[in-house]
Amino acid sequence: MRLKPWFFGTFEPARRLGLDCPRSRPHGLAVGRACSVPSVLSLITSALLGGCATLDARPDMERSAASIEHALGTPADVLLLDAEAAEAKATELLKDGLTADEAVQLSLLNNPRARSAMLGVGVSRADFVQSTLFSNPTLALSFRFPDGGGLANFEMGLSQNVAELWLIPARKKVAQRQLDRTVLEAAATIAAIAYDARRAYSATARAREVETIASEAMELSEQLYEVARLRRQAGSGSEIDVSLARTKHLESQTAFRAARLATIEVHAELARVLGITGGPETLHVAESLPEPSKWEVSSDTLQQIARENRLDLKIAEQNVSEANARVIEERARFLKSLEVGFGLERAERRSGGGRNWAQETFYDSLQAGQLTPPNLMPQESNGQDVIIGPTFGIELPLWDQNRAQIAKAELQAQQAIQLRDALLIDAAQDIHSRLARARTAAENALFYRDELLPATDRNVSLAREAYKGGHASFVSVLETERSYLAARGGYVEALAAAAVATIELEQVTGRPASALLQSESTESTAEPSTPKGIP
């Protein structure tokens, strides 16, 4: 069997982007530290950014793991194991067959989609860090050369957009809400994988029970066929009985092959959810279908539990918070650019070549009042050599005052509220239907176990004895056998339905069955009150 163990390494893309500080260290999920770039506003930026913004996504991933553990009732720390520990854990889980809880652990550890969801938390952490950084300063250089030669005119400008002093806090709040939402979305995605693992495990246990019943039915049909032949040889049976027994035996063989194929298919589905590429025959399910619970807890109690714990409802609340934060951000973007810096200019210095010697000598002679020789000294251009001073640049919000984006953000905030309310209604109806399904499946399973199975088993025993004594027809025996096998199959189906209904009830409430049953006992001992349910 080839496993794909879950592990975290350092984020090489972050290092390739130059986001590492020299003092950063590899550490499981640590991906270095992003440093701010020095600029003329280094004093301001260092005060705002506090030096380096951390890119370590491990605390966020631990938050996701905690939410998963709260929803499933099983430890989720396997999500944080490194490669070596993950491989050892996977090997340990596969020893001596898988229990239902071990299957959930293996799905968290080994499913690629679970790993992808956790990596998405790291991506969101990087986006959050990016939202806290100033944009880089702008350096402008200009060189203009005189037509007569000489030193060029040189200009330099260095500026920084200080509008981010009020844009970054608003942008940071939006990024924080996005990060929190991603943490919950990762938890919801991985929890859904775990629920799929539980469903696949229940389906595998059901298929194994059905295959067992089919195998026993084949053996019983073979025994009946042999009894029918012996009775015919003794003269107390007929050829019709033998033919019916043989037909029943052939049908049971076909049913057994179909059940065996179904078992292989559900094992393959379980292996897919668990992230295993080896053959499904290597998986061994160690537990049978569990006995159902009666579910006497009220729907209102479950609705309150769902409001407080269901992950998609928490995501919807985060969407509302994020939308409100984005409204604030868009309002702050009324003035998007205010650049402050300094500029420097050095005047050009023309070359002394190309002079009119006759004109200069005549001019010098007039100034001196007598004939003078030519001036051979090189001449330089007059004027100021260097000019330096502050610069300012501002975007004038004349045509675009960001009103359209503000209105868009406000409408999106209202949309988020409406979607949250719609999800609350869906959650309420989901709980009503899933609770009714769980109760019905539990009642059916208990009815099969306590009433129908004992009755059909007794009928089979009576019919066999009567047939051996010649007091019942072979058709009666076949009918009682059919009823008994149908009852056993119905009991297995009822147990499987109860198991799936329990998983669905866990999913729509966001809490494990053990916690829901605990709330049931707490509810029965509490004083009557008006529950606060989901509307």
Short mmCIF file of C-alpha atoms in Angstrom, two decimals:
data_model
loop_
_atom_site.label_atom_id
_atom_site.label_comp_id
_atom_site.label_asym_id
_atom_site.label_seq_id
_atom_site.Cartn_x
_atom_site.Cartn_y
_atom_site.Cartn_z
CA MET A 1 0.00 0.00 0.00
CA ARG A 2 1.35 3.39 -0.94
CA LEU A 3 0.39 6.27 1.31
CA LYS A 4 0.70 9.96 0.74
CA PRO A 5 1.41 11.19 4.27
CA TRP A 6 0.57 14.74 5.23
CA PHE A 7 3.45 16.98 6.10
CA PHE A 8 4.34 20.63 6.23
CA GLY A 9 7.58 22.06 4.99
CA THR A 10 8.91 25.57 4.83
CA PHE A 11 7.26 27.69 2.17
CA GLU A 12 9.93 27.86 -0.53
CA PRO A 13 7.87 30.34 -2.62
CA ALA A 14 8.09 32.85 0.23
CA ARG A 15 11.86 32.53 0.32
CA ARG A 16 12.12 32.86 -3.45
CA LEU A 17 10.19 36.12 -3.18
CA GLY A 18 12.79 37.40 -0.74
CA LEU A 19 10.49 37.54 2.26
CA ASP A 20 12.92 35.91 4.67
CA CYS A 21 14.69 37.74 7.45
CA PRO A 22 18.25 36.65 8.19
CA ARG A 23 17.19 35.58 11.68
CA SER A 24 14.30 33.38 10.49
CA ARG A 25 14.50 29.68 11.21
CA PRO A 26 12.92 26.57 9.66
CA HIS A 27 10.18 25.25 11.87
CA GLY A 28 7.54 22.85 10.66
CA LEU A 29 5.09 25.39 9.35
CA ALA A 30 7.29 28.47 9.74
CA VAL A 31 7.87 30.21 6.45
CA GLY A 32 10.21 33.00 7.47
CA ARG A 33 9.56 36.67 8.22
CA ALA A 34 8.84 39.46 5.76
CA CYS A 35 10.93 42.59 6.25
CA SER A 36 9.94 46.11 5.34
CA VAL A 37 12.07 47.97 2.81
CA PRO A 38 14.06 50.99 4.13
CA SER A 39 12.89 54.35 2.78
CA VAL A 40 12.89 58.01 3.67
CA LEU A 41 9.89 57.27 5.87
CA SER A 42 11.71 54.47 7.68
CA LEU A 43 10.90 56.02 11.03
CA ILE A 44 7.16 55.92 10.30
CA THR A 45 7.11 52.53 8.64
CA SER A 46 9.20 50.84 11.32
CA ALA A 47 6.85 52.20 13.97
CA LEU A 48 3.79 50.97 12.09
CA LEU A 49 5.12 47.62 10.98
CA GLY A 50 7.18 46.82 14.03
CA GLY A 51 10.16 45.69 11.98
CA CYS A 52 9.20 42.35 10.39
CA ALA A 53 5.71 40.92 9.89
CA THR A 54 5.51 37.21 10.68
CA LEU A 55 4.61 34.73 7.95
CA ASP A 56 4.35 31.77 10.34
CA ALA A 57 1.02 30.13 9.49
CA ARG A 58 1.18 27.48 12.22
CA PRO A 59 -0.99 29.35 14.78
CA ASP A 60 -3.70 29.79 12.13
CA MET A 61 -3.51 26.12 11.17
CA GLU A 62 -3.76 25.20 14.83
CA ARG A 63 -6.96 27.25 15.00
CA SER A 64 -8.35 25.23 12.08
CA ALA A 65 -7.36 21.99 13.78
CA ALA A 66 -9.08 23.09 17.00
CA SER A 67 -12.30 23.87 15.11
CA ILE A 68 -12.16 20.47 13.41
CA GLU A 69 -11.64 18.69 16.73
CA HIS A 70 -14.57 20.59 18.24
CA ALA A 71 -16.85 19.59 15.37
CA LEU A 72 -15.80 15.94 15.11
CA GLY A 73 -15.04 15.13 18.74
CA THR A 74 -11.80 13.46 17.68
CA PRO A 75 -8.24 14.84 17.83
CA ALA A 76 -7.11 16.71 14.72
CA ASP A 77 -3.49 17.33 15.66
CA VAL A 78 -2.41 14.83 12.98
CA LEU A 79 -2.88 17.71 10.54
CA LEU A 80 0.23 19.34 12.00
CA LEU A 81 2.59 16.37 11.88
CA ASP A 82 5.75 16.46 9.81
CA ALA A 83 6.51 13.87 7.11
CA GLU A 84 8.26 11.29 9.27
CA ALA A 85 5.72 11.43 12.10
CA ALA A 86 2.83 11.33 9.61
CA GLU A 87 4.13 8.19 7.93
CA ALA A 88 4.64 6.48 11.29
CA LYS A 89 1.14 7.48 12.40
CA ALA A 90 -0.43 6.17 9.18
CA THR A 91 1.34 2.83 9.60
CA GLU A 92 0.13 2.61 13.18
CA LEU A 93 -3.48 3.35 12.23
CA LEU A 94 -3.54 0.63 9.58
CA LYS A 95 -2.42 -2.10 12.00
CA ASP A 96 -5.01 -4.70 13.05
CA GLY A 97 -7.82 -3.13 11.01
CA LEU A 98 -9.38 0.32 11.05
CA THR A 99 -11.93 1.52 13.56
CA ALA A 100 -14.30 4.34 12.63
CA ASP A 101 -12.30 6.91 14.59
CA GLU A 102 -9.04 5.66 13.07
CA ALA A 103 -10.53 6.05 9.60
CA VAL A 104 -11.30 9.68 10.40
CA GLN A 105 -7.75 10.20 11.67
CA LEU A 106 -6.31 8.67 8.50
CA SER A 107 -8.50 10.86 6.29
CA LEU A 108 -7.25 13.97 8.10
CA LEU A 109 -3.68 12.76 7.85
CA ASN A 110 -3.60 11.49 4.30
CA ASN A 111 -6.31 13.05 2.12
CA PRO A 112 -4.75 15.48 -0.43
CA ARG A 113 -7.78 17.78 -0.30
CA ALA A 114 -7.31 18.14 3.44
CA ARG A 115 -3.68 19.09 2.90
CA SER A 116 -4.70 21.57 0.20
CA ALA A 117 -7.21 23.21 2.54
CA MET A 118 -4.56 23.68 5.23
CA LEU A 119 -2.13 25.15 2.71
CA GLY A 120 -4.84 27.65 1.82
CA VAL A 121 -4.56 28.94 5.40
CA GLY A 122 -0.89 29.67 4.75
CA VAL A 123 -1.80 31.50 1.54
CA SER A 124 -4.29 33.66 3.42
CA ARG A 125 -1.68 34.40 6.10
CA ALA A 126 0.67 35.63 3.35
CA ASP A 127 -2.12 37.89 2.02
CA PHE A 128 -2.62 39.28 5.50
CA VAL A 129 1.08 40.05 5.87
CA GLN A 130 1.07 41.73 2.46
CA SER A 131 -1.83 43.95 3.55
CA THR A 132 0.28 45.36 6.41
CA LEU A 133 3.20 46.47 4.22
CA PHE A 134 3.79 49.89 2.73
CA SER A 135 4.21 50.16 -1.00
CA ASN A 136 7.78 50.69 -2.15
CA PRO A 137 9.08 54.28 -2.55
CA THR A 138 9.49 55.72 -6.06
CA LEU A 139 12.89 56.87 -7.28
CA ALA A 140 12.95 59.07 -10.41
CA LEU A 141 16.15 60.02 -12.25
CA SER A 142 16.55 62.40 -15.19
CA PHE A 143 19.63 63.26 -17.32
CA ARG A 144 19.54 66.05 -19.96
CA PHE A 145 22.71 66.77 -21.99
CA PRO A 146 23.61 70.25 -23.33
CA ASP A 147 23.89 70.48 -27.13
CA GLY A 148 27.32 72.02 -26.88
CA GLY A 149 28.72 69.33 -24.61
CA GLY A 150 29.66 69.51 -20.93
CA LEU A 151 28.08 68.14 -17.76
CA ALA A 152 24.44 67.00 -18.05
CA ASN A 153 21.53 68.48 -16.20
CA PHE A 154 20.69 65.96 -13.47
CA GLU A 155 17.43 65.63 -11.55
CA MET A 156 16.46 63.11 -8.87
CA GLY A 157 13.26 62.61 -6.94
CA LEU A 158 12.41 60.14 -4.14
CA SER A 159 8.80 59.92 -2.94
CA GLN A 160 6.58 57.71 -0.79
CA ASN A 161 2.80 57.38 -0.84
CA VAL A 162 1.83 58.32 2.71
CA ALA A 163 -1.88 57.84 2.03
CA GLU A 164 -1.26 54.29 3.21
CA LEU A 165 -1.01 55.65 6.73
CA TRP A 166 -4.81 55.55 6.80
CA LEU A 167 -5.33 52.92 4.07
CA ILE A 168 -3.28 50.15 5.71
CA PRO A 169 -5.37 49.88 8.94
CA ALA A 170 -8.58 49.48 6.91
CA ARG A 171 -6.92 47.07 4.48
CA LYS A 172 -5.50 45.08 7.39
CA LYS A 173 -8.95 44.63 8.96
CA VAL A 174 -10.29 43.23 5.68
CA ALA A 175 -7.33 40.85 5.37
CA GLN A 176 -7.78 39.71 8.98
CA ARG A 177 -11.43 38.90 8.32
CA GLN A 178 -10.41 37.02 5.18
CA LEU A 179 -7.82 35.07 7.16
CA ASP A 180 -10.36 34.18 9.84
CA ARG A 181 -12.80 33.08 7.15
CA THR A 182 -10.14 30.95 5.46
CA VAL A 183 -9.31 29.30 8.78
CA LEU A 184 -12.98 28.34 9.17
CA GLU A 185 -13.34 27.32 5.51
CA ALA A 186 -10.35 25.00 5.84
CA ALA A 187 -11.90 23.49 8.97
CA ALA A 188 -15.25 23.06 7.19
CA THR A 189 -13.60 21.44 4.16
CA ILE A 190 -11.58 19.02 6.26
CA ALA A 191 -14.56 18.25 8.53
CA ALA A 192 -16.59 17.41 5.40
CA ILE A 193 -13.83 15.00 4.37
CA ALA A 194 -14.00 13.41 7.81
CA TYR A 195 -17.79 13.06 7.52
CA ASP A 196 -17.28 11.43 4.11
CA ALA A 197 -14.83 9.03 5.73
CA ARG A 198 -17.42 8.10 8.34
CA ARG A 199 -20.07 7.56 5.66
CA ALA A 200 -17.67 5.45 3.63
CA TYR A 201 -16.77 3.47 6.75
CA SER A 202 -20.46 2.85 7.52
CA ALA A 203 -21.08 1.83 3.90
CA THR A 204 -18.15 -0.58 4.09
CA ALA A 205 -19.42 -2.09 7.35
CA ARG A 206 -22.89 -2.42 5.79
CA ALA A 207 -21.49 -4.10 2.66
CA ARG A 208 -19.53 -6.51 4.78
CA GLU A 209 -22.70 -7.44 6.72
CA VAL A 210 -24.65 -7.88 3.48
CA GLU A 211 -21.91 -10.10 2.09
CA THR A 212 -21.99 -12.17 5.27
CA ILE A 213 -25.76 -12.59 4.98
CA ALA A 214 -25.39 -13.54 1.31
CA SER A 215 -22.75 -16.12 2.22
CA GLU A 216 -24.97 -17.62 4.93
CA ALA A 217 -27.92 -17.61 2.53
CA MET A 218 -25.85 -19.52 0.00
CA GLU A 219 -24.90 -22.10 2.61
CA LEU A 220 -28.53 -22.47 3.76
CA SER A 221 -29.75 -22.87 0.20
CA GLU A 222 -27.14 -25.57 -0.35
CA GLN A 223 -28.32 -27.39 2.80
CA LEU A 224 -31.96 -27.15 1.66
CA TYR A 225 -31.00 -28.45 -1.75
CA GLU A 226 -29.29 -31.41 -0.13
CA VAL A 227 -32.32 -32.07 2.13
CA ALA A 228 -34.66 -31.94 -0.88
CA ARG A 229 -32.53 -34.48 -2.75
CA LEU A 230 -32.43 -36.81 0.24
CA ARG A 231 -36.21 -36.60 0.65
CA ARG A 232 -36.71 -37.39 -3.02
CA GLN A 233 -34.43 -40.41 -2.72
CA ALA A 234 -36.41 -41.53 0.35
CA GLY A 235 -39.66 -41.19 -1.60
CA SER A 236 -41.14 -38.44 0.59
CA GLY A 237 -40.11 -35.56 -1.65
CA SER A 238 -40.82 -34.56 -5.20
CA GLU A 239 -38.81 -33.48 -8.22
CA ILE A 240 -40.44 -30.05 -7.97
CA ASP A 241 -38.95 -29.53 -4.50
CA VAL A 242 -35.52 -30.47 -5.78
CA SER A 243 -35.85 -28.10 -8.74
CA LEU A 244 -37.00 -25.23 -6.49
CA ALA A 245 -34.12 -25.87 -4.10
CA ARG A 246 -31.60 -25.94 -6.93
CA THR A 247 -32.98 -22.69 -8.38
CA LYS A 248 -32.80 -21.06 -4.95
CA HIS A 249 -29.20 -22.23 -4.57
CA LEU A 250 -28.20 -20.77 -7.97
CA GLU A 251 -29.87 -17.45 -7.11
CA SER A 252 -28.03 -17.30 -3.80
CA GLN A 253 -24.70 -17.79 -5.60
CA THR A 254 -25.48 -14.85 -7.88
CA ALA A 255 -26.50 -12.72 -4.91
CA PHE A 256 -23.28 -13.59 -3.11
CA ARG A 257 -21.13 -12.53 -6.08
CA ALA A 258 -23.04 -9.25 -6.32
CA ALA A 259 -22.55 -8.63 -2.58
CA ARG A 260 -18.84 -9.38 -2.87
CA LEU A 261 -18.51 -6.90 -5.75
CA ALA A 262 -20.37 -4.26 -3.74
CA THR A 263 -17.96 -4.81 -0.85
CA ILE A 264 -14.97 -4.24 -3.15
CA GLU A 265 -16.54 -1.04 -4.52
CA VAL A 266 -17.24 0.49 -1.11
CA HIS A 267 -13.75 -0.46 0.04
CA ALA A 268 -12.41 1.44 -2.97
CA GLU A 269 -14.50 4.48 -2.01
CA LEU A 270 -13.19 4.29 1.55
CA ALA A 271 -9.62 4.06 0.24
CA ARG A 272 -10.24 7.13 -1.95
CA VAL A 273 -11.46 9.21 0.98
CA LEU A 274 -8.52 8.03 3.08
CA GLY A 275 -6.06 9.05 0.34
CA ILE A 276 -4.73 5.52 -0.24
CA THR A 277 -3.57 4.48 -3.72
CA GLY A 278 -3.13 0.78 -2.93
CA GLY A 279 -5.73 -1.89 -3.61
CA PRO A 280 -8.93 -1.64 -1.54
CA GLU A 281 -8.55 -5.27 -0.47
CA THR A 282 -5.73 -4.15 1.83
CA LEU A 283 -8.19 -2.20 4.02
CA HIS A 284 -9.74 -4.08 6.91
CA VAL A 285 -12.76 -2.67 8.73
CA ALA A 286 -12.59 -3.66 12.39
CA GLU A 287 -16.01 -2.48 13.61
CA SER A 288 -19.59 -3.37 12.79
CA LEU A 289 -22.44 -0.93 12.41
CA PRO A 290 -23.19 0.70 15.79
CA GLU A 291 -26.41 0.30 17.69
CA PRO A 292 -28.65 3.34 17.13
CA SER A 293 -29.59 6.00 19.68
CA LYS A 294 -33.21 7.02 20.27
CA TRP A 295 -32.59 10.79 19.89
CA GLU A 296 -35.00 12.27 22.38
CA VAL A 297 -33.32 15.68 22.19
CA SER A 298 -35.57 18.47 20.93
CA SER A 299 -35.14 20.22 17.61
CA ASP A 300 -34.92 23.62 19.32
CA THR A 301 -31.95 22.48 21.38
CA LEU A 302 -30.18 21.22 18.27
CA GLN A 303 -30.87 24.52 16.49
CA GLN A 304 -29.26 26.45 19.31
CA ILE A 305 -26.26 24.12 19.19
CA ALA A 306 -26.01 24.64 15.43
CA ARG A 307 -26.14 28.43 15.78
CA GLU A 308 -23.19 28.33 18.15
CA ASN A 309 -21.08 25.61 16.54
CA ARG A 310 -21.88 24.98 12.88
CA LEU A 311 -18.89 25.96 10.77
CA ASP A 312 -20.74 27.26 7.73
CA LEU A 313 -22.77 29.59 9.96
CA LYS A 314 -19.53 30.90 11.45
CA ILE A 315 -18.19 31.41 7.92
CA ALA A 316 -21.34 33.36 7.05
CA GLU A 317 -20.79 35.59 10.09
CA GLN A 318 -17.20 36.14 8.98
CA ASN A 319 -18.46 37.07 5.51
CA VAL A 320 -20.65 39.74 7.08
CA SER A 321 -17.73 41.07 9.14
CA GLU A 322 -15.47 41.06 6.10
CA ALA A 323 -18.06 42.91 4.01
CA ASN A 324 -18.47 45.57 6.70
CA ALA A 325 -14.70 45.97 6.95
CA ARG A 326 -14.51 46.36 3.17
CA VAL A 327 -17.04 49.21 3.35
CA ILE A 328 -14.72 51.00 5.78
CA GLU A 329 -11.77 50.34 3.50
CA GLU A 330 -13.52 51.76 0.43
CA ARG A 331 -14.50 54.88 2.37
CA ALA A 332 -10.86 55.34 3.36
CA ARG A 333 -9.86 55.13 -0.30
CA PHE A 334 -11.45 58.51 -1.02
CA LEU A 335 -7.90 59.85 -1.20
CA LYS A 336 -5.74 57.08 -2.64
CA SER A 337 -2.47 58.87 -3.27
CA LEU A 338 -0.51 61.46 -1.30
CA GLU A 339 3.18 61.34 -2.10
CA VAL A 340 5.85 63.06 -0.01
CA GLY A 341 9.56 63.11 -0.79
CA PHE A 342 12.44 65.31 -1.85
CA GLY A 343 13.92 66.40 -5.17
CA LEU A 344 17.44 67.33 -6.23
CA GLU A 345 18.59 69.17 -9.38
CA ARG A 346 22.07 69.97 -10.62
CA ALA A 347 22.29 72.49 -13.46
CA GLU A 348 24.15 71.65 -16.64
CA ARG A 349 27.70 72.95 -17.23
CA ARG A 350 28.37 73.77 -20.85
CA SER A 351 31.67 73.09 -22.56
CA GLY A 352 34.15 75.89 -23.23
CA GLY A 353 34.64 74.87 -26.88
CA GLY A 354 33.11 76.57 -29.93
CA ARG A 355 33.93 80.18 -28.73
CA ASN A 356 33.97 83.32 -30.99
CA TRP A 357 37.53 84.48 -30.33
CA ALA A 358 37.31 87.69 -32.38
CA GLN A 359 34.09 88.79 -30.71
CA GLU A 360 35.42 88.02 -27.20
CA THR A 361 38.74 89.89 -27.90
CA PHE A 362 36.89 92.93 -29.26
CA TYR A 363 34.57 92.95 -26.23
CA ASP A 364 37.50 92.65 -23.76
CA SER A 365 39.43 95.51 -25.56
CA LEU A 366 36.42 97.82 -25.30
CA GLN A 367 36.12 97.04 -21.61
CA ALA A 368 39.85 97.70 -20.99
CA GLY A 369 40.09 100.83 -23.25
CA GLN A 370 43.06 99.33 -25.10
CA LEU A 371 43.89 96.40 -27.30
CA THR A 372 44.10 93.18 -25.25
CA PRO A 373 45.15 89.63 -26.20
CA PRO A 374 42.52 86.80 -26.41
CA ASN A 375 41.42 85.18 -23.10
CA LEU A 376 42.47 81.52 -23.26
CA MET A 377 40.87 80.47 -19.94
CA PRO A 378 37.90 78.02 -20.36
CA GLN A 379 34.52 79.46 -19.48
CA GLU A 380 31.75 77.73 -17.48
CA SER A 381 28.03 78.35 -17.47
CA ASN A 382 26.69 80.62 -14.77
CA GLY A 383 23.83 79.69 -12.44
CA GLN A 384 23.11 77.68 -9.31
CA ASP A 385 24.90 74.31 -9.20
CA VAL A 386 22.57 72.22 -6.94
CA ILE A 387 18.94 72.74 -5.91
CA ILE A 388 17.30 70.49 -3.31
CA GLY A 389 13.97 70.58 -1.52
CA PRO A 390 10.81 68.69 -0.52
CA THR A 391 8.20 67.51 -3.01
CA PHE A 392 4.51 66.80 -2.67
CA GLY A 393 2.08 65.03 -4.96
CA ILE A 394 -1.62 64.48 -4.41
CA GLU A 395 -4.35 62.83 -6.44
CA LEU A 396 -7.17 65.33 -6.86
CA PRO A 397 -10.49 63.49 -6.35
CA LEU A 398 -12.38 65.55 -8.91
CA TRP A 399 -13.93 62.93 -11.18
CA ASP A 400 -13.52 59.71 -9.19
CA GLN A 401 -14.37 60.02 -5.51
CA ASN A 402 -14.68 56.23 -5.08
CA ARG A 403 -18.43 56.54 -4.58
CA ALA A 404 -19.20 53.65 -6.91
CA GLN A 405 -16.91 51.29 -4.99
CA ILE A 406 -18.34 52.46 -1.67
CA ALA A 407 -21.88 51.78 -2.90
CA LYS A 408 -20.78 48.39 -4.23
CA ALA A 409 -19.21 47.44 -0.88
CA GLU A 410 -22.36 48.52 0.98
CA LEU A 411 -24.55 46.39 -1.30
CA GLN A 412 -22.21 43.42 -0.86
CA ALA A 413 -22.50 43.85 2.91
CA GLN A 414 -26.28 43.65 2.62
CA GLN A 415 -25.91 40.59 0.41
CA ALA A 416 -23.75 38.89 3.03
CA ILE A 417 -26.42 39.53 5.68
CA GLN A 418 -29.16 38.08 3.48
CA LEU A 419 -27.08 35.00 2.65
CA ARG A 420 -26.38 34.47 6.34
CA ASP A 421 -30.09 34.68 7.15
CA ALA A 422 -30.91 32.26 4.33
CA LEU A 423 -28.34 29.83 5.70
CA LEU A 424 -29.95 30.09 9.14
CA ILE A 425 -33.28 29.06 7.63
CA ASP A 426 -31.63 26.18 5.77
CA ALA A 427 -29.95 25.06 8.97
CA ALA A 428 -33.27 25.01 10.83
CA GLN A 429 -34.96 22.89 8.19
CA ASP A 430 -31.93 20.61 7.88
CA ILE A 431 -32.12 19.89 11.59
CA HIS A 432 -35.87 19.17 11.47
CA SER A 433 -35.49 16.67 8.62
CA ARG A 434 -32.26 15.04 9.83
CA LEU A 435 -33.59 14.60 13.35
CA ALA A 436 -36.78 12.97 12.02
CA ARG A 437 -34.68 10.71 9.80
CA ALA A 438 -32.42 9.69 12.70
CA ARG A 439 -35.39 8.92 14.94
CA THR A 440 -37.16 6.89 12.25
CA ALA A 441 -34.03 4.92 11.37
CA ALA A 442 -33.38 4.18 15.05
CA GLU A 443 -36.99 3.04 15.57
CA ASN A 444 -36.80 0.77 12.52
CA ALA A 445 -33.51 -0.77 13.64
CA LEU A 446 -34.81 -1.42 17.15
CA PHE A 447 -38.02 -2.91 15.72
CA TYR A 448 -36.05 -5.28 13.52
CA ARG A 449 -33.80 -6.28 16.41
CA ASP A 450 -36.47 -6.74 19.08
CA GLU A 451 -39.53 -7.87 17.10
CA LEU A 452 -39.07 -8.97 13.50
CA LEU A 453 -35.79 -10.86 13.66
CA PRO A 454 -36.80 -13.10 16.60
CA ALA A 455 -40.14 -13.84 14.92
CA THR A 456 -38.67 -14.79 11.53
CA ASP A 457 -35.93 -16.86 13.18
CA ARG A 458 -38.56 -18.81 15.09
CA ASN A 459 -40.58 -19.34 11.89
CA VAL A 460 -37.54 -20.77 10.12
CA SER A 461 -36.90 -23.26 12.91
CA LEU A 462 -40.54 -24.39 12.93
CA ALA A 463 -40.71 -24.70 9.15
CA ARG A 464 -37.53 -26.79 8.97
CA GLU A 465 -38.72 -29.18 11.64
CA ALA A 466 -42.13 -29.47 10.00
CA TYR A 467 -40.58 -30.11 6.59
CA LYS A 468 -38.29 -32.82 7.95
CA GLY A 469 -41.31 -34.49 9.52
CA GLY A 470 -43.33 -34.21 6.33
CA HIS A 471 -45.85 -31.78 7.82
CA ALA A 472 -44.94 -28.74 5.65
CA SER A 473 -44.23 -28.19 1.99
CA PHE A 474 -40.90 -27.15 0.63
CA VAL A 475 -42.46 -23.89 -0.56
CA SER A 476 -43.25 -23.04 3.05
CA VAL A 477 -39.66 -23.58 4.04
CA LEU A 478 -38.42 -21.37 1.18
CA GLU A 479 -40.86 -18.64 2.16
CA THR A 480 -39.79 -18.64 5.80
CA GLU A 481 -36.14 -18.62 4.73
CA ARG A 482 -36.82 -15.70 2.41
CA SER A 483 -38.60 -13.79 5.20
CA TYR A 484 -35.75 -14.43 7.62
CA LEU A 485 -33.04 -13.29 5.19
CA ALA A 486 -35.12 -10.25 4.26
CA ALA A 487 -35.46 -9.37 7.94
CA ARG A 488 -31.72 -9.69 8.46
CA GLY A 489 -31.06 -7.54 5.42
CA GLY A 490 -33.62 -5.01 6.58
CA TYR A 491 -31.96 -4.86 9.98
CA VAL A 492 -28.60 -4.16 8.38
CA GLU A 493 -30.15 -1.47 6.16
CA ALA A 494 -31.83 0.12 9.18
CA LEU A 495 -28.55 0.14 11.11
CA ALA A 496 -26.77 1.70 8.13
CA ALA A 497 -29.51 4.31 7.73
CA ALA A 498 -29.28 5.14 11.43
CA ALA A 499 -25.50 5.49 11.20
CA VAL A 500 -25.73 7.79 8.16
CA ALA A 501 -28.52 9.82 9.80
CA THR A 502 -26.34 10.27 12.88
CA ILE A 503 -23.45 11.50 10.73
CA GLU A 504 -25.77 13.94 8.95
CA LEU A 505 -27.12 15.16 12.28
CA GLU A 506 -23.55 15.78 13.43
CA GLN A 507 -22.85 17.69 10.23
CA VAL A 508 -25.91 19.97 10.42
CA THR A 509 -25.26 20.81 14.09
CA GLY A 510 -21.48 21.05 14.04
CA ARG A 511 -21.01 18.79 17.07
CA PRO A 512 -20.33 15.05 17.53
CA ALA A 513 -23.11 12.67 18.48
CA SER A 514 -21.70 12.20 21.97
CA ALA A 515 -22.05 15.93 22.67
CA LEU A 516 -25.58 15.97 21.22
CA LEU A 517 -26.63 13.06 23.41
CA GLN A 518 -25.07 14.83 26.38
CA SER A 519 -27.21 17.88 25.61
CA GLU A 520 -30.20 15.54 25.53
CA SER A 521 -29.55 14.38 29.09
CA THR A 522 -28.91 17.98 30.18
CA GLU A 523 -32.16 19.06 28.58
CA SER A 524 -34.14 16.38 30.38
CA THR A 525 -32.88 17.58 33.78
CA ALA A 526 -33.28 21.30 33.08
CA GLU A 527 -36.38 23.29 33.98
CA PRO A 528 -38.87 23.88 31.15
CA SER A 529 -38.12 27.05 29.25
CA THR A 530 -38.74 28.59 25.88
CA PRO A 531 -35.79 27.54 23.69
CA LYS A 532 -34.05 30.05 21.54
CA GLY A 533 -33.99 28.30 18.20
CA ILE A 534 -33.04 29.30 14.72
CA PRO A 535 -35.96 31.17 13.13
#
